[in-house]
Structure formats: structure tokens, C-alpha cells
PDB file of C-alpha atoms in Angstrom:
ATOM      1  CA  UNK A   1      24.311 -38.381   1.433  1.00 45.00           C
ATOM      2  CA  UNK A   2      24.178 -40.519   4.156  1.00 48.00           C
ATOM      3  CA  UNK A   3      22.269 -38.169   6.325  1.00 49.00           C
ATOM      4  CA  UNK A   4      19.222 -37.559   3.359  1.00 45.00           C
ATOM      5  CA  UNK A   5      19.079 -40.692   2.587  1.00 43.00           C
ATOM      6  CA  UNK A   6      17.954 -41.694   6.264  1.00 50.00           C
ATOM      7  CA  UNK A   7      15.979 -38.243   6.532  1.00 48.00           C
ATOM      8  CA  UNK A   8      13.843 -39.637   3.616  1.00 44.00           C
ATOM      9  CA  UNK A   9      13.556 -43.133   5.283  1.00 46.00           C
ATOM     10  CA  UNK A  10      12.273 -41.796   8.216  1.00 45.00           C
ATOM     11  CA  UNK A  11       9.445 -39.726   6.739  1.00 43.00           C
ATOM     12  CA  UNK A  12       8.721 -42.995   4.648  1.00 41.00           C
ATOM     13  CA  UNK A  13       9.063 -41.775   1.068  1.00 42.00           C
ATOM     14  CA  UNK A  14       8.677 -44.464  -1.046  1.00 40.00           C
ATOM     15  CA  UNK A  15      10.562 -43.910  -4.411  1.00 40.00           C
ATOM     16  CA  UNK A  16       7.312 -44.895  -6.294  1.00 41.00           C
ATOM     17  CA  UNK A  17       5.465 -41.716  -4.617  1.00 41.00           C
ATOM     18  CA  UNK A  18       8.318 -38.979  -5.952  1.00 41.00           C
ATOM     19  CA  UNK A  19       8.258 -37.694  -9.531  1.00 44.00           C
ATOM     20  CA  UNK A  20      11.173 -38.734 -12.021  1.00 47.00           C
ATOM     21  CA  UNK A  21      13.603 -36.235 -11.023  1.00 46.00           C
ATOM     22  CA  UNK A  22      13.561 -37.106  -7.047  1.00 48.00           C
ATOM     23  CA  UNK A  23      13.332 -40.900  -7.986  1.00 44.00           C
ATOM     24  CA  UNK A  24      16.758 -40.301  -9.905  1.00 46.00           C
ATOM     25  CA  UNK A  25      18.196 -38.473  -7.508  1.00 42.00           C
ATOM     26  CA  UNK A  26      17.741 -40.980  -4.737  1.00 40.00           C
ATOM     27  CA  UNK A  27      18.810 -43.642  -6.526  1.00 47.00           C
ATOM     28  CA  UNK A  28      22.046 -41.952  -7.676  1.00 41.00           C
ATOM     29  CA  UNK A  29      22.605 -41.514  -3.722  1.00 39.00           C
ATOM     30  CA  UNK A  30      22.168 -45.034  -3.584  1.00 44.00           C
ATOM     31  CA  UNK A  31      24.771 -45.988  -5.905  1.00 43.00           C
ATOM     32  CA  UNK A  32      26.984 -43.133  -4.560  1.00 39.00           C
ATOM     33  CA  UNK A  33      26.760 -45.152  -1.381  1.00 37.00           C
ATOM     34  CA  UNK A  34      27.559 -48.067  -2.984  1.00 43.00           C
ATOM     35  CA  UNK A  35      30.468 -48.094  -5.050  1.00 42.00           C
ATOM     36  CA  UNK A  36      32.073 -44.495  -4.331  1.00 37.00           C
ATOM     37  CA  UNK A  37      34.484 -44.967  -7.472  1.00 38.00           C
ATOM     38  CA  UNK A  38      31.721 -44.315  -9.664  1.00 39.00           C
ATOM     39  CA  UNK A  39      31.938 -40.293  -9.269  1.00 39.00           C
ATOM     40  CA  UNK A  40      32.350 -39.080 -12.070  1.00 37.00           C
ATOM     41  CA  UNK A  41      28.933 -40.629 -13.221  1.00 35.00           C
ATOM     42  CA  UNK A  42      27.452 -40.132 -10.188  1.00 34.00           C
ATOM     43  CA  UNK A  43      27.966 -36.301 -10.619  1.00 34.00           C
ATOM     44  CA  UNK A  44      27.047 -36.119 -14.414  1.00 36.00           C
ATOM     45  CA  UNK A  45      23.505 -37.789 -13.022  1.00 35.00           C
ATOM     46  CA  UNK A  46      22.974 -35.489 -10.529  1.00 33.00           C
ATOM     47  CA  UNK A  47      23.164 -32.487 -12.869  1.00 34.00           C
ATOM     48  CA  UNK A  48      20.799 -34.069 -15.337  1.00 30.00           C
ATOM     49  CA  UNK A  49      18.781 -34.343 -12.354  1.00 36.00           C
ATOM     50  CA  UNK A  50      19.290 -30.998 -11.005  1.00 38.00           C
ATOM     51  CA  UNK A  51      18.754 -29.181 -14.470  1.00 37.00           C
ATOM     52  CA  UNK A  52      15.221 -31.640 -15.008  1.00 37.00           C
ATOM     53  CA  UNK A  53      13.621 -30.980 -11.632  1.00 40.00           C
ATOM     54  CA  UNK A  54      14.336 -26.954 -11.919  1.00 37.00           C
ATOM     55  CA  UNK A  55      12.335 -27.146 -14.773  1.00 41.00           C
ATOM     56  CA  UNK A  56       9.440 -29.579 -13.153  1.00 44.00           C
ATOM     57  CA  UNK A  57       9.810 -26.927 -10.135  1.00 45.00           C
ATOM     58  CA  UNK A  58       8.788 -23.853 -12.133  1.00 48.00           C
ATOM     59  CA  UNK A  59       5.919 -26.183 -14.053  1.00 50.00           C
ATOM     60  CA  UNK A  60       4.672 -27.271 -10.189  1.00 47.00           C
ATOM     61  CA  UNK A  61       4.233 -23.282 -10.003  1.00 53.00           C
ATOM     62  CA  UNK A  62       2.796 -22.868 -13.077  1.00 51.00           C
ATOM     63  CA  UNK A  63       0.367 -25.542 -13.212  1.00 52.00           C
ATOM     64  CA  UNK A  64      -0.735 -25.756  -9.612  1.00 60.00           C
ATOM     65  CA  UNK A  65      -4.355 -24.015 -10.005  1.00 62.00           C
ATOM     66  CA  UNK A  66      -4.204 -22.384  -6.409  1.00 63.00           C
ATOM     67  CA  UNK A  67      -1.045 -20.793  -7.410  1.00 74.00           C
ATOM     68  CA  UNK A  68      -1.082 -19.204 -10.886  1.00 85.00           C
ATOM     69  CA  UNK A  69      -0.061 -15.680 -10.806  1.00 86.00           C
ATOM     70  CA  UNK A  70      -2.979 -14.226 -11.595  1.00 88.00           C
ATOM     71  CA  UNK A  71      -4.624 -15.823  -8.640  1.00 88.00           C
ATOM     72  CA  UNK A  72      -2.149 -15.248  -6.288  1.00 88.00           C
ATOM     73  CA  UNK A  73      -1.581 -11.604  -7.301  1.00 89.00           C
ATOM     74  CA  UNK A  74      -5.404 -10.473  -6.382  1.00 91.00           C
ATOM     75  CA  UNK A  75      -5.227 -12.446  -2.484  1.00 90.00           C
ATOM     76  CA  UNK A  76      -1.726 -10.739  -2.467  1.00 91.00           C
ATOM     77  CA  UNK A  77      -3.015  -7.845  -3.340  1.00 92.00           C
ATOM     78  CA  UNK A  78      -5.842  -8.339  -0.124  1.00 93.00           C
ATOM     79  CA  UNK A  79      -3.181  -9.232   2.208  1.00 92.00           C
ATOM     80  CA  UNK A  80      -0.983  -5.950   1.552  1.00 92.00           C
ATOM     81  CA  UNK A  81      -4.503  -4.088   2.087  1.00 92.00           C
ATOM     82  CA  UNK A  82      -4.890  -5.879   5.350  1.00 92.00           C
ATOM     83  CA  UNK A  83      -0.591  -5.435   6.176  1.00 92.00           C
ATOM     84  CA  UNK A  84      -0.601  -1.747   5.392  1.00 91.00           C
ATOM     85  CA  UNK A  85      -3.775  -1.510   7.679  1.00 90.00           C
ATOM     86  CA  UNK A  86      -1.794  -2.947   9.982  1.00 90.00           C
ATOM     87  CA  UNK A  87       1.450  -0.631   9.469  1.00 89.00           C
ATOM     88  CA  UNK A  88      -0.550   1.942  10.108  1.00 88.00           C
ATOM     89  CA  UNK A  89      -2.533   0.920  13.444  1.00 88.00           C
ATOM     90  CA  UNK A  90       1.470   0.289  14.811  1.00 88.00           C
ATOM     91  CA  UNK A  91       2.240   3.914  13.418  1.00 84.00           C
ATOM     92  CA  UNK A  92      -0.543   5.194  15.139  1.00 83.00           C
ATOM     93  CA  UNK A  93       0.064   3.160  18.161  1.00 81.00           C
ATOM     94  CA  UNK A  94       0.777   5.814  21.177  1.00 71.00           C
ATOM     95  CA  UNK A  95       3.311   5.256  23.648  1.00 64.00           C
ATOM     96  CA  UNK A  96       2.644   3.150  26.689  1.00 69.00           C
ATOM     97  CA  UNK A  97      -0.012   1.337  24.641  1.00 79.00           C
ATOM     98  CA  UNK A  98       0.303  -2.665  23.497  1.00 83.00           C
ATOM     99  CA  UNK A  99       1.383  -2.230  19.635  1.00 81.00           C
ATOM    100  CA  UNK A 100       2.045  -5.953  19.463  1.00 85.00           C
ATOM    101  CA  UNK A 101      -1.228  -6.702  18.258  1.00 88.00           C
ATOM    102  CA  UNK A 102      -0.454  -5.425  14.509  1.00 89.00           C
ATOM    103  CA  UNK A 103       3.146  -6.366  14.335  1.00 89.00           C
ATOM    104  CA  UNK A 104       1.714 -10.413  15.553  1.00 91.00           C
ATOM    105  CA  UNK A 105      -0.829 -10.166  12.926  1.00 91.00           C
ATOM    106  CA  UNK A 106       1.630  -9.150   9.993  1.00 92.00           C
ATOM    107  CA  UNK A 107       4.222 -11.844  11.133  1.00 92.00           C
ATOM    108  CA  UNK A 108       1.531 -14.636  11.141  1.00 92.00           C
ATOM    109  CA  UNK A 109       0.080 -13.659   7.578  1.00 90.00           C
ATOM    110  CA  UNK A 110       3.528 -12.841   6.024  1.00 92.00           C
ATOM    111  CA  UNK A 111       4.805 -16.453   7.201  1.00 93.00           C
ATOM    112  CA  UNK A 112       2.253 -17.841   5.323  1.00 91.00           C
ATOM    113  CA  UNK A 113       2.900 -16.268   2.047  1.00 90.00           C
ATOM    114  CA  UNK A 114       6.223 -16.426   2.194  1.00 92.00           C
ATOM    115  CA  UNK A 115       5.921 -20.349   3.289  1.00 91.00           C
ATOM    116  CA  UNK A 116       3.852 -20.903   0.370  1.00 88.00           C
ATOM    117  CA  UNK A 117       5.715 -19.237  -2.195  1.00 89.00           C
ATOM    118  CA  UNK A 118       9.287 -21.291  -1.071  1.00 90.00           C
ATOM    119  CA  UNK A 119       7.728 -24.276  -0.616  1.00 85.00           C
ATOM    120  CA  UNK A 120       6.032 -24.211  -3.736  1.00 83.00           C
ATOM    121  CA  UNK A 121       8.928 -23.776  -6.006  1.00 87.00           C
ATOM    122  CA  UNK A 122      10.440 -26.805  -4.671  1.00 87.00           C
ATOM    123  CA  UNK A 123      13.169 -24.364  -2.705  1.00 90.00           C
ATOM    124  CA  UNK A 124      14.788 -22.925  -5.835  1.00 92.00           C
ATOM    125  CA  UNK A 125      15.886 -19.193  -6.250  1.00 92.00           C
ATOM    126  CA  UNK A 126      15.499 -19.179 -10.004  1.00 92.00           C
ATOM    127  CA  UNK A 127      11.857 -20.127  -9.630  1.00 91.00           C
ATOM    128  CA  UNK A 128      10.798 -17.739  -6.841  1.00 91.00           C
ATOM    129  CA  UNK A 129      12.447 -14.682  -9.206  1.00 92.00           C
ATOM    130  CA  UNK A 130      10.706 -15.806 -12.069  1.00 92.00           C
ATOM    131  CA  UNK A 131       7.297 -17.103 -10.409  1.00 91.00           C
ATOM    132  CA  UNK A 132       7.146 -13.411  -8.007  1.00 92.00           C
ATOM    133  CA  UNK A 133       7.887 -11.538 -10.965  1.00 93.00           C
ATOM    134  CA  UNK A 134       4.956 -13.123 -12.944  1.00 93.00           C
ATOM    135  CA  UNK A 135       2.473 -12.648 -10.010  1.00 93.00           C
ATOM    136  CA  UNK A 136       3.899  -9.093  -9.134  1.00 94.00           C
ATOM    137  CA  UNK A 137       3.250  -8.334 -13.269  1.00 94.00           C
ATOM    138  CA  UNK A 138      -0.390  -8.769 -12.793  1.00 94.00           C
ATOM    139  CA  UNK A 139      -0.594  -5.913 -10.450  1.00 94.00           C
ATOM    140  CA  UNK A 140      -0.752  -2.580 -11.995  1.00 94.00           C
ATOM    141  CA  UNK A 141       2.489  -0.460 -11.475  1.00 92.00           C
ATOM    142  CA  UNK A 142       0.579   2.344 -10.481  1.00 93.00           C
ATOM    143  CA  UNK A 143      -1.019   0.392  -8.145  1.00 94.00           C
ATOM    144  CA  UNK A 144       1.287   1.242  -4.595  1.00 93.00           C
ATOM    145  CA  UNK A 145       0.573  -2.805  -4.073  1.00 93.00           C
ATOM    146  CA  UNK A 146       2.656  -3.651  -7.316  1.00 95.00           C
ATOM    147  CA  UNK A 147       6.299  -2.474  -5.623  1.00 93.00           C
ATOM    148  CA  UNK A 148       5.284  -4.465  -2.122  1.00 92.00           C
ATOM    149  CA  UNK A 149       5.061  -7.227  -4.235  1.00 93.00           C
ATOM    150  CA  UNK A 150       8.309  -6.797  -5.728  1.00 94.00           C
ATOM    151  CA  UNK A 151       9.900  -5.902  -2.665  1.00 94.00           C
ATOM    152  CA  UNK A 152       8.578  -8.829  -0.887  1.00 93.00           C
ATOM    153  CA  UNK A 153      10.196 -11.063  -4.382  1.00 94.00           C
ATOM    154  CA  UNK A 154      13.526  -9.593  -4.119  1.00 94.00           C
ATOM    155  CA  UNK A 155      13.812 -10.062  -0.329  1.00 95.00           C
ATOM    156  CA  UNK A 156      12.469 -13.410  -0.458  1.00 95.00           C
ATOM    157  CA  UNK A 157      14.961 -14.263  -3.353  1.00 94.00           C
ATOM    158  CA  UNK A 158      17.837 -12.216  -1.135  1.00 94.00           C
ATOM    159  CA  UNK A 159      17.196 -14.607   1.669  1.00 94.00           C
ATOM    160  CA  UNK A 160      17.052 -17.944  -0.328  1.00 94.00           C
ATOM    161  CA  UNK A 161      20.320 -19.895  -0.443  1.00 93.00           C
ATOM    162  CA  UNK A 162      22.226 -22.043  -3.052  1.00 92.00           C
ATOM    163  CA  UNK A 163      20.831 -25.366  -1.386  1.00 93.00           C
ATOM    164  CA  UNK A 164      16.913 -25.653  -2.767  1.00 92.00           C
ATOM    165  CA  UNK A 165      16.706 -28.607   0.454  1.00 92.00           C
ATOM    166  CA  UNK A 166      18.056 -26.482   3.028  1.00 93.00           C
ATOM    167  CA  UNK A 167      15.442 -23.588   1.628  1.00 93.00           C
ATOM    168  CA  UNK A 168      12.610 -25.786   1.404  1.00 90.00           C
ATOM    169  CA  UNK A 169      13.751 -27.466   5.279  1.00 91.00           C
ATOM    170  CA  UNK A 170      15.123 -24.652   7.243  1.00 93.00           C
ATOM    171  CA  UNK A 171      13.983 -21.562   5.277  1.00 94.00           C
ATOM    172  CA  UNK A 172      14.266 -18.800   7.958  1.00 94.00           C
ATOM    173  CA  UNK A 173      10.786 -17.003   7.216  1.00 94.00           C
ATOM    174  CA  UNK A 174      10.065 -15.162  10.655  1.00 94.00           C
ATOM    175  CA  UNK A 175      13.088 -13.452   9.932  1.00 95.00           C
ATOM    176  CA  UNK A 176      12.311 -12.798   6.433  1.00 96.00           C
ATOM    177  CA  UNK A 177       9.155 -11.308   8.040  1.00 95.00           C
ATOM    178  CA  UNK A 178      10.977  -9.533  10.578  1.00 94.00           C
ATOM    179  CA  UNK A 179      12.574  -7.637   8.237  1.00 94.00           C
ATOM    180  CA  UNK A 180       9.748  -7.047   5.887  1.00 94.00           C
ATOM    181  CA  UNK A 181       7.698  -5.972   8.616  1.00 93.00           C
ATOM    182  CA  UNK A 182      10.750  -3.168   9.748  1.00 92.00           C
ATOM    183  CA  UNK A 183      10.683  -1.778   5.980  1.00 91.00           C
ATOM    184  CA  UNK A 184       7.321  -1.933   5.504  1.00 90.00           C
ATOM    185  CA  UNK A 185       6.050  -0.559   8.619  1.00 89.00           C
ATOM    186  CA  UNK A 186       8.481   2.406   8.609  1.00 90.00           C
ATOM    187  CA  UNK A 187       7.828   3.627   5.169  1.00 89.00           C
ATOM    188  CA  UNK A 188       3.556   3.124   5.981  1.00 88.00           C
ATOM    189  CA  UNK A 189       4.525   5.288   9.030  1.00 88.00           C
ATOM    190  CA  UNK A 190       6.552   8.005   6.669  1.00 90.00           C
ATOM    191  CA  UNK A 191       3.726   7.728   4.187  1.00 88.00           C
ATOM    192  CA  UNK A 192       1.207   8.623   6.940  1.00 86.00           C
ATOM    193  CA  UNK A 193       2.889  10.962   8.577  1.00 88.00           C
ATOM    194  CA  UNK A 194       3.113  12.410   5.083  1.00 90.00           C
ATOM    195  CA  UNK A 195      -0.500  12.104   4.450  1.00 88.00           C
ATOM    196  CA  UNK A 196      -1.203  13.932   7.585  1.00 87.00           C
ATOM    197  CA  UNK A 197       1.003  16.415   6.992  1.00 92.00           C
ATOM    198  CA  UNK A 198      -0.168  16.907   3.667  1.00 92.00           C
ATOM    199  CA  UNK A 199      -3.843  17.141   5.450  1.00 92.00           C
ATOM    200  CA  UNK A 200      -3.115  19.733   8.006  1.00 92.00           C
ATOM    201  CA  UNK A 201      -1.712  21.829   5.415  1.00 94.00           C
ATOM    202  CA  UNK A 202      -4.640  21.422   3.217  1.00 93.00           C
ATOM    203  CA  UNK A 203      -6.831  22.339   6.479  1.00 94.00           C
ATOM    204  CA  UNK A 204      -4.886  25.118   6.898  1.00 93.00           C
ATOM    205  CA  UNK A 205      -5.183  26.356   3.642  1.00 93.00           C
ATOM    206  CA  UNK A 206      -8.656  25.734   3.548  1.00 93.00           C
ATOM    207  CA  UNK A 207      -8.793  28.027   7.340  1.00 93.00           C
ATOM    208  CA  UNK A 208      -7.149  30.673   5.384  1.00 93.00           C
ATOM    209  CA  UNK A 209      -9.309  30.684   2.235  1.00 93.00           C
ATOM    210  CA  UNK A 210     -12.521  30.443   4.644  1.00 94.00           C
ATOM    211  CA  UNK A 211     -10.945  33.751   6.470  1.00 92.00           C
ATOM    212  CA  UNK A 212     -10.549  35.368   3.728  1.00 93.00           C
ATOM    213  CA  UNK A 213     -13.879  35.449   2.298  1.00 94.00           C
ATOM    214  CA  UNK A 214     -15.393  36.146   5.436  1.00 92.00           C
ATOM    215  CA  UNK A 215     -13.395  39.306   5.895  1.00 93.00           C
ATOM    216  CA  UNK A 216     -14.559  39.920   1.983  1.00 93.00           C
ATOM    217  CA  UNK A 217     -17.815  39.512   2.788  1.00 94.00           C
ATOM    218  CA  UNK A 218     -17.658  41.393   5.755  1.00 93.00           C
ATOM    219  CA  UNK A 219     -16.144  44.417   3.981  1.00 92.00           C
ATOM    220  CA  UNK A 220     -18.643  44.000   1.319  1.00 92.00           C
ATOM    221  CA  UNK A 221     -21.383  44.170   4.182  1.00 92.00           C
ATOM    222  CA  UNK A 222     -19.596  47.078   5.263  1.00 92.00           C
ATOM    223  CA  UNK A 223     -19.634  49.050   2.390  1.00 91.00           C
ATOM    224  CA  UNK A 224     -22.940  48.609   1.278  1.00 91.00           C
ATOM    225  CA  UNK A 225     -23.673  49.715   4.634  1.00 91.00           C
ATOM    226  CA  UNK A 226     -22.013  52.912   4.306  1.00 91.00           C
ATOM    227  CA  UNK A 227     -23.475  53.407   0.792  1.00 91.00           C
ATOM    228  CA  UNK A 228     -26.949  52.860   2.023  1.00 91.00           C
ATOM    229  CA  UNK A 229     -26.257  55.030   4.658  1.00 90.00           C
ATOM    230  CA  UNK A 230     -24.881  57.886   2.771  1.00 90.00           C
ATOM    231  CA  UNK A 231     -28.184  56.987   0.191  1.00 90.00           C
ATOM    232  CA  UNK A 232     -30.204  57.478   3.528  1.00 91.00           C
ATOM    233  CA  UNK A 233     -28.485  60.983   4.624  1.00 89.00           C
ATOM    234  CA  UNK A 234     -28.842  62.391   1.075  1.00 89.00           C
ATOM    235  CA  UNK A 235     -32.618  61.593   0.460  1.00 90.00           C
ATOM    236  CA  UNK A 236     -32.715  63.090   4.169  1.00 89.00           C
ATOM    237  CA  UNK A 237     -31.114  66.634   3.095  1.00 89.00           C
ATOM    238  CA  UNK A 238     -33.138  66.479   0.102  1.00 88.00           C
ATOM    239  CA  UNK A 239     -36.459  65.562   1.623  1.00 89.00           C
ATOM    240  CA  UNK A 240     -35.301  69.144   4.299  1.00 89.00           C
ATOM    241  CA  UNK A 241     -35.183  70.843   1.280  1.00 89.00           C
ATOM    242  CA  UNK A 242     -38.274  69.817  -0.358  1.00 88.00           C
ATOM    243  CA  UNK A 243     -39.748  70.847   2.846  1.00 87.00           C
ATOM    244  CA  UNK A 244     -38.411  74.124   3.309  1.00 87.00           C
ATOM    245  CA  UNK A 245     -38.986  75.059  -0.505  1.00 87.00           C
ATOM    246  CA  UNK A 246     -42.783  74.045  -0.146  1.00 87.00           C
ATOM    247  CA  UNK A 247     -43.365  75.798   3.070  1.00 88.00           C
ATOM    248  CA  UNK A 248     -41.413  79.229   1.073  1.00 88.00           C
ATOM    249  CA  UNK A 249     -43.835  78.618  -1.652  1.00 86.00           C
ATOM    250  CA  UNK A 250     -47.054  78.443   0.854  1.00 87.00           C
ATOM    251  CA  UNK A 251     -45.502  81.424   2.562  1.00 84.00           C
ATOM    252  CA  UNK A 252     -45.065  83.587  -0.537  1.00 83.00           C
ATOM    253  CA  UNK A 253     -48.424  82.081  -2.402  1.00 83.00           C
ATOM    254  CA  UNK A 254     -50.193  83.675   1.146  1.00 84.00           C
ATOM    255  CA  UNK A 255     -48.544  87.160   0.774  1.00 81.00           C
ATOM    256  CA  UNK A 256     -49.277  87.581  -2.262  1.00 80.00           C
ATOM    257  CA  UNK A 257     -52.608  86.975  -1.674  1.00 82.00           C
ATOM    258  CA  UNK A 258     -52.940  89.523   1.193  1.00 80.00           C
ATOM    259  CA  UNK A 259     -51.456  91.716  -0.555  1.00 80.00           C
ATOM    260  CA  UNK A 260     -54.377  91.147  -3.850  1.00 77.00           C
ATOM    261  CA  UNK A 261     -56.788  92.015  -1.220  1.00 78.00           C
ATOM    262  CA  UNK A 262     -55.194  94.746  -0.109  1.00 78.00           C
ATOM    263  CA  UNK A 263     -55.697  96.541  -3.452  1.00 79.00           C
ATOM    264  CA  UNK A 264     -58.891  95.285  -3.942  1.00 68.00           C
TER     265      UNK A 264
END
């Protein structure tokens, strides 16, 4: 008690600047300090305290403009455009090159969301849950953004302790992010690799269908080819006999004319 009491006095909080709940709680710390046979009051207060500024926690959340869910849920929804963006430059990333660039920039923006978000709800589990789950509701669950989001909630929620102070003082966020950043950029790099996969067989398919009906079309070339060819030879041996039946008829037309003079 000791210690946060002096912790306060050195960032000079005056008790007039904190709402009713913090004002009560420092001055049951006071009289803690004072007259240490007064526990059993002391501890009563502090839960009145406790239960009243969990609720003025989750109505900081709710009533802060910047932070309403529906707000928050469409820049969250940005930033897991730009981090899955970034998952997949690093899955793309080929060996010997500097992938650090991607894995900086996801640490730097996740830090500040997850800062936000902890800070905001006065260091409390309860109101993180609640609060992520009511941002995380505005995205579509179709929407592949919608189970980042609640990913991101339950790990953030996972990582949160009992004490809201110690959460809202010594919250370890770059390895919240750390972690984040392992999940998400392995299953962006199985999602790709999926994608690609999924790609090259299309292509291939695609190679195949294109083979196909050029060897149809060839053999359709080919065919009318022969039939016009065959067409040709037959009007050929027709045309021969044509000819040869016309030159019998001239021949036997002129014989039989010799042979009319003859008798004349």
C-alpha cells in the first residue's frame, strides 16, 4: 500500500483529478495506513470500490468516442489488411534476404492496438472480453478479419492478469505481439502457400484444357482436310470420266457420219 501510495505521489495525482472510485480507493489506503485495526472495513471498502470502478471501466470504453466498437472495428479491420500484407511479404521473404522489415512493422502497429485496448479498460480482463467481443461483432463472420479479431481478444485476455494495476503498468505487449505475430504469420504463410497451390493447379488445369482443344481443333483441321481432299479426288475421277465419255461420243458421232456418206 505503501509502495502505490508513493507511486501516485510521485506522478502528482491529486485526489481531486481521479473519478469517485480511485478517490475512494486512495483514501481507504490512507486509513489502511493509519490505523491497521480497521481491516475488516478497510476490505469491505475496497470491494465496493473494486465492483464501482469495473463498471466506470467498461462505461470509459463505451463512452469514449474514439473507442466505440463500431469505430474501432473498421481501423481494426485496416490494420489486419495492412498485418496480413505484411505476413505475407515475410512469407515471401527468400532466404539470405532482410525479412525484418515486415515482422518490425507488425510489432510496432500491434503494440499500439493492443496498448490502447488495455489501457483503455482501465487494466481489467472482464472489460477487454466484453469490449473485444463487441468490436470483433461488428465485423462480419465471413469476413477472414472477424476471427483475427477474436484471436487477437482471446490472446489479449489470455495474457492479462488478476491485478488491473500491474496490467495497466507492466502489461507485457511486445510479447503479446510476439506471439501474435508467430500465429498469424504462419497461418498467412499456410494460407498462401495454399493459394498458390491452389493457382498452379488451376494453371495447370487450364494448360490441359487449352491442349486439349488445340489437339480438337487440330483433328478437326485434319479431317476436313481429308474430306476435302477425298471431295477433290472424286470430282477428279469424275471430271476423267466426263472426259473420256465426251471424247467416245465425238468419236462415235464422227463414224457414224463417215459412214452416212459412205452410202450416200
Amino acid at each position: 500500500a505503501q509502495a502505490i501510495l508513493a507511486q501516485a505521489s510521485k506522478r502528482n495525482v491529486a485526489l481531486r483529478s481521479l473519478d469517485a472510485p480511485a478517490t475512494l480507493f486512495v483514501l481507504v489506503l490512507k486509513f489502511l495506513l493509519a490505523d491497521m485495526s480497521c481491516k475488516t472495513v478497510v476490505l469491505s471498502a475496497l470491494a465496493i470500490s473494486g465492483a464501482t470502478a469495473l463498471s466506470a471501466g467498461r462505461g470509459f470504453l463505451a463512452q469514449n468516442a474514439e473507442m466505440q466498437p463500431d469505430r474501432v472495428a473498421k481501423t481494426l479491420m485496416k490494420v489486419e489488411q495492412e498485418w496480413r500484407s505484411q505476413a505475407t511479404a515475410f512469407s515471401e521473404c527468400s532466404a539470405g534476404e532482410d525479412c525484418s522489415g515486415a515482422a518490425a512493422a507488425f510489432q510496432k502497429s500491434c503494440s499500439t492496438v493492443v496498448s490502447a485496448v488495455v489501457r483503455a479498460s482501465s487494466g481489467r480482463r472482464d472489460n477487454v472480453v466484453e469490449y473485444m467481443n463487441d468490436v470483433c461483432t461488428e465485423i462480419a463472420e465471413k469476413d477472414w478479419r472477424h476471427g483475427r479479431c477474436t484471436d487477437m481478444g482471446k490472446l489479449i485476455a489470455a495474457t492479462m492478469k488478476e491485478d488491473a494495476y500491474e496490467n495497466r503498468e507492466n502489461f507485457d505487449t511486445a510479447g503479446l505481439c510476439t506471439k501474435f505475430w508467430a500465429r498469424f504469420s504462419k497461418e498467412e504463410a499456410a494460407r498462401v502457400e495454399q493459394e498458390q497451390k491452389a493457382q498452379a493447379d488451376a494453371d495447370a488445369a487450364a494448360a490441359k484444357a487449352d491442349e486439349a482443344a488445340r489437339a480438337a481443333e487440330t483433328k478437326r483441321q485434319a479431317e476436313e482436310e481429308a474430306k476435302a481432299e477425298e471431295a477433290s479426288k472424286k470430282a477428279e475421277e469424275a471430271a476423267k470420266v466426263a472426259d473420256a465419255a465426251a471424247v467416245k461420243a465425238t468419236a462415235e458421232e464422227e463414224a457414224a457420219k463417215e459412214k452416212a456418206a459412205e452410202q450416200a
